[in-house]
PDB file of C-alpha atoms in Angstrom:
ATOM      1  CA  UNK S  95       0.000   0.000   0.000  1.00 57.00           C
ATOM      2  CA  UNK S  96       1.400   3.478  -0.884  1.00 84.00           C
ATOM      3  CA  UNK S  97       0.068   5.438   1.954  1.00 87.00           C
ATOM      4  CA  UNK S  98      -0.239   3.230   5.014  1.00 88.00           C
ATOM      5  CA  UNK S  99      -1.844   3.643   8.280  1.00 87.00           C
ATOM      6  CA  UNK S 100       0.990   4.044  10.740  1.00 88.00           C
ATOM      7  CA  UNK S 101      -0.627   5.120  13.754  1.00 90.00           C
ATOM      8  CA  UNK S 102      -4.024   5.339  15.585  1.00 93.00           C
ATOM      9  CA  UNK S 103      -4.813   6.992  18.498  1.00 94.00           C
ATOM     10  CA  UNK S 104      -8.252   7.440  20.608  1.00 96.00           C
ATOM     11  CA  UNK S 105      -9.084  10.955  22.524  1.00 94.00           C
ATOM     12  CA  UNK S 106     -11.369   9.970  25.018  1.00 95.00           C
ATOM     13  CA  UNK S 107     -13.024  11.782  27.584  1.00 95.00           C
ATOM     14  CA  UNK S 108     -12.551   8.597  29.993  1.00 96.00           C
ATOM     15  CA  UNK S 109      -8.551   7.285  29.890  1.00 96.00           C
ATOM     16  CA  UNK S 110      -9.238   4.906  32.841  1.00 96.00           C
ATOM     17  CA  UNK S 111     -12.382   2.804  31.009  1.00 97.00           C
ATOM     18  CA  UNK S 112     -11.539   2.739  27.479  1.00 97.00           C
ATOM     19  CA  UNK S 113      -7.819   1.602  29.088  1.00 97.00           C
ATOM     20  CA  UNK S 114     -10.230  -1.444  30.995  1.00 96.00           C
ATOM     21  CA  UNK S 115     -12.209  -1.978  27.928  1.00 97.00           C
ATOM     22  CA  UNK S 116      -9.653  -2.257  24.856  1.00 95.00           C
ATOM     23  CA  UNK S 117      -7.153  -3.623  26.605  1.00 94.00           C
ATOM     24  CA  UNK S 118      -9.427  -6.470  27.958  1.00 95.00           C
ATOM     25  CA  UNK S 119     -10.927  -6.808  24.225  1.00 96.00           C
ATOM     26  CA  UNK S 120      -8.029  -6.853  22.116  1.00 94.00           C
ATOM     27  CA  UNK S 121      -5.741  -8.305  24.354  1.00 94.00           C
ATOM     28  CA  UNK S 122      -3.656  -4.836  23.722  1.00 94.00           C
ATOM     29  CA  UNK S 123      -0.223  -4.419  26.084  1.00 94.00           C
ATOM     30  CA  UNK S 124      -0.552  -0.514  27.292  1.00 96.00           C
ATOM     31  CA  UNK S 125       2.102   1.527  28.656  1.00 96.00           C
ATOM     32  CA  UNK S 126       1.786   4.762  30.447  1.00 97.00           C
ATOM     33  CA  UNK S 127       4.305   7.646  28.972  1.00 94.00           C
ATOM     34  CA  UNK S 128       4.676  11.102  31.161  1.00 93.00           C
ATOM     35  CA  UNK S 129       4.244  13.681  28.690  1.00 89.00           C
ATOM     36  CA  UNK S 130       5.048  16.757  31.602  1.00 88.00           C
ATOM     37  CA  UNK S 131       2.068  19.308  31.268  1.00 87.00           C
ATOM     38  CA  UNK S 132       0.321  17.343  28.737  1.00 81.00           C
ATOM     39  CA  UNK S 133      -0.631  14.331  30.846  1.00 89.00           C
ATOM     40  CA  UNK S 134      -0.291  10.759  30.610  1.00 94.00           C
ATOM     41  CA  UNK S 135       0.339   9.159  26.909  1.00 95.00           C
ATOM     42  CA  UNK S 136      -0.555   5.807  26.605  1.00 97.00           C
ATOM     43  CA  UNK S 137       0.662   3.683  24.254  1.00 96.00           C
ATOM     44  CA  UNK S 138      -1.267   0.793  22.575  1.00 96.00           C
ATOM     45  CA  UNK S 139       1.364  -2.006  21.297  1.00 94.00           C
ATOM     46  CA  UNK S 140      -0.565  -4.597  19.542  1.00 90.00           C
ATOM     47  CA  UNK S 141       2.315  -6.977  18.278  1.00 87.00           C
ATOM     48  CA  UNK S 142       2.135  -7.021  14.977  1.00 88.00           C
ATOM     49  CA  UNK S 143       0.022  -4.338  12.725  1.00 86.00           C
ATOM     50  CA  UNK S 144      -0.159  -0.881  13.161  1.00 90.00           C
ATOM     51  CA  UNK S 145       0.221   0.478  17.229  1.00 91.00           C
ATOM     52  CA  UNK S 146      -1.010   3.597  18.597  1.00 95.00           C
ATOM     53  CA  UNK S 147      -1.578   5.351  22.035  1.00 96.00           C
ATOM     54  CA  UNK S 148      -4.756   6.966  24.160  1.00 95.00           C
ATOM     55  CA  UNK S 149      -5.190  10.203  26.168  1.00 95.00           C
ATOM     56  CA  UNK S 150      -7.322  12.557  27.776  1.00 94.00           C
ATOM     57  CA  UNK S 151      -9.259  14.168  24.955  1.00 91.00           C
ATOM     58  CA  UNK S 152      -7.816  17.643  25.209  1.00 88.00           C
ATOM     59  CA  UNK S 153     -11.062  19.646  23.759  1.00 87.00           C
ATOM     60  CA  UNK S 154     -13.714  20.046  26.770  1.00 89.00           C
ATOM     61  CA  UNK S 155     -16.843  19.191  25.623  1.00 92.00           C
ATOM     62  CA  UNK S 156     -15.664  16.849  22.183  1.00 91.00           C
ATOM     63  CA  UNK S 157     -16.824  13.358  22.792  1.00 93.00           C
ATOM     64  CA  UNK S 158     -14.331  10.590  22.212  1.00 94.00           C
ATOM     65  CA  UNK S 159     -12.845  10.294  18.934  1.00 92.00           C
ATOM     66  CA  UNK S 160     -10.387   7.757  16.912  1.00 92.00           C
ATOM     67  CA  UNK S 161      -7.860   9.537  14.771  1.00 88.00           C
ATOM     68  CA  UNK S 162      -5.877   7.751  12.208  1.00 87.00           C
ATOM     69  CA  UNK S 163      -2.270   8.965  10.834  1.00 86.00           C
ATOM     70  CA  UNK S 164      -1.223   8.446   7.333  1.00 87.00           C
ATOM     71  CA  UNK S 165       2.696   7.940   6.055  1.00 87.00           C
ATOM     72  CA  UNK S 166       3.170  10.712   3.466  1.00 88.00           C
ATOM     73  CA  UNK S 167       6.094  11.372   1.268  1.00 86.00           C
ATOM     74  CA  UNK S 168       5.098  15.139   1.340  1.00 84.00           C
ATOM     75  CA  UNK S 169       3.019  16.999   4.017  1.00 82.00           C
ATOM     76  CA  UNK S 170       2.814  19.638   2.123  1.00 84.00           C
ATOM     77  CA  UNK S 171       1.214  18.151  -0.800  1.00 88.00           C
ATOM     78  CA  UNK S 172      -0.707  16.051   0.371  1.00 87.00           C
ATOM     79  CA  UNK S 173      -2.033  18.571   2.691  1.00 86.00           C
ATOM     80  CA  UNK S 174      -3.119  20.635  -0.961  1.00 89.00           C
ATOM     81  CA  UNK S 175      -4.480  17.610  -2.583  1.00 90.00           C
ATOM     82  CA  UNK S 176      -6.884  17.245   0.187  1.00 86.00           C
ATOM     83  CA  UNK S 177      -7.742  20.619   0.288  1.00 88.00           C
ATOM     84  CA  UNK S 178      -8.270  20.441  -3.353  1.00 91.00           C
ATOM     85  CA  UNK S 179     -10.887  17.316  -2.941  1.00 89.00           C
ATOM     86  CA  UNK S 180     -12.808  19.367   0.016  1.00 88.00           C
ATOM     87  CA  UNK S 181     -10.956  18.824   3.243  1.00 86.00           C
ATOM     88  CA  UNK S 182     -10.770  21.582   5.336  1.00 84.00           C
ATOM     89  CA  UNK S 183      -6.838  22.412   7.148  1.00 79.00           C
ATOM     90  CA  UNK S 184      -7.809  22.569  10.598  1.00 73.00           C
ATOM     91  CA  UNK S 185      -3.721  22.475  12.014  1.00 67.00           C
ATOM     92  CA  UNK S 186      -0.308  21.482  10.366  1.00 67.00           C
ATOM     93  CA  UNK S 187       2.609  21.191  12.331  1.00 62.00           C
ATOM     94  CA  UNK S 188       6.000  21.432  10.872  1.00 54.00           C
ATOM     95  CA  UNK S 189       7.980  19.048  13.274  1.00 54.00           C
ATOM     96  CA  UNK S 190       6.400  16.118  15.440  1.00 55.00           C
ATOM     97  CA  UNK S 191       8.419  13.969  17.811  1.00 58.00           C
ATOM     98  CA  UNK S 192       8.653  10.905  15.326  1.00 58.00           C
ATOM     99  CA  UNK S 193       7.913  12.574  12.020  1.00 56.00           C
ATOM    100  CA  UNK S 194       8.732  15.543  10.029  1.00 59.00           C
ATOM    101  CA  UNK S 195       5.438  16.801  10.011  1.00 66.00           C
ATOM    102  CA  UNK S 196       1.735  16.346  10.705  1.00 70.00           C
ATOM    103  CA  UNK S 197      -1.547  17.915   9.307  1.00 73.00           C
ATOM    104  CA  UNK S 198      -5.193  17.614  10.918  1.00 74.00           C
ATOM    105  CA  UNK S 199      -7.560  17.315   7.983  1.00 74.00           C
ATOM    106  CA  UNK S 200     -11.441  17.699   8.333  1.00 70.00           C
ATOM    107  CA  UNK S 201     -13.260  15.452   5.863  1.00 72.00           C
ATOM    108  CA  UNK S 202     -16.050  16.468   4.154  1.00 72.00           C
ATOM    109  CA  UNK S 203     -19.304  14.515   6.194  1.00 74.00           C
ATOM    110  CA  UNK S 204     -20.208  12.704   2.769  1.00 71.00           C
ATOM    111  CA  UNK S 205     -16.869  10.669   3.194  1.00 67.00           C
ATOM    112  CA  UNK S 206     -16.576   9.870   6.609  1.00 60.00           C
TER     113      UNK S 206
END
């Protein structure tokens, strides 16, 4: 696949259950990471397939949400293209601890 998932990560407005509940489902090994004033990071290593990691979702009032990260030759470009088929930019950051860069993208409701 040219653009793989390489990451997932769930923003939930209750670390301690969905912790209970995934972990329990999937069988998923979770590790707690201090990230200072941010909070607790947890990461979600599954073996093999794609990991990914759960916090506290930072918007008050957003319910829980999954959000999925895409491997991208070019931020920038891909950031146009799907601006160009109706996304909206809602944030791009130019440097992220593990990557070069990272965009948050808000589909148009027909496609999600």
């Amino acid at each position: 696949m040219a653009n793989p998932f390489i990451h997932v990560e769930l923003n939930t407005t209750d670390v301690d259950t969905a912790k209970e509940f995934y972990g329990e489902l999937f069988d998923w090994k979770l590790e707690d990471m201090e990230m200072g004033p941010s909070g607790t990071y947890t990461v979600i290593k599954v073996g093999d397939g794609t990991g990914g990691g759960l916090l506290k979702n930072p918007m008050p009032g957003v319910p829980s949400f999954w959000l999925a990260y895409v491997l991208v030759d070019d931020i920038g470009s891909a950031t146009q293209k799907a601006k160009s088929l109706g996304a909206k930019s809602i944030r791009t950051r130019s440097r992220c601890r593990t990557w070069a860069g990272s965009a948050s993208l808000k589909i148009p409701p027909a496609l999600r």
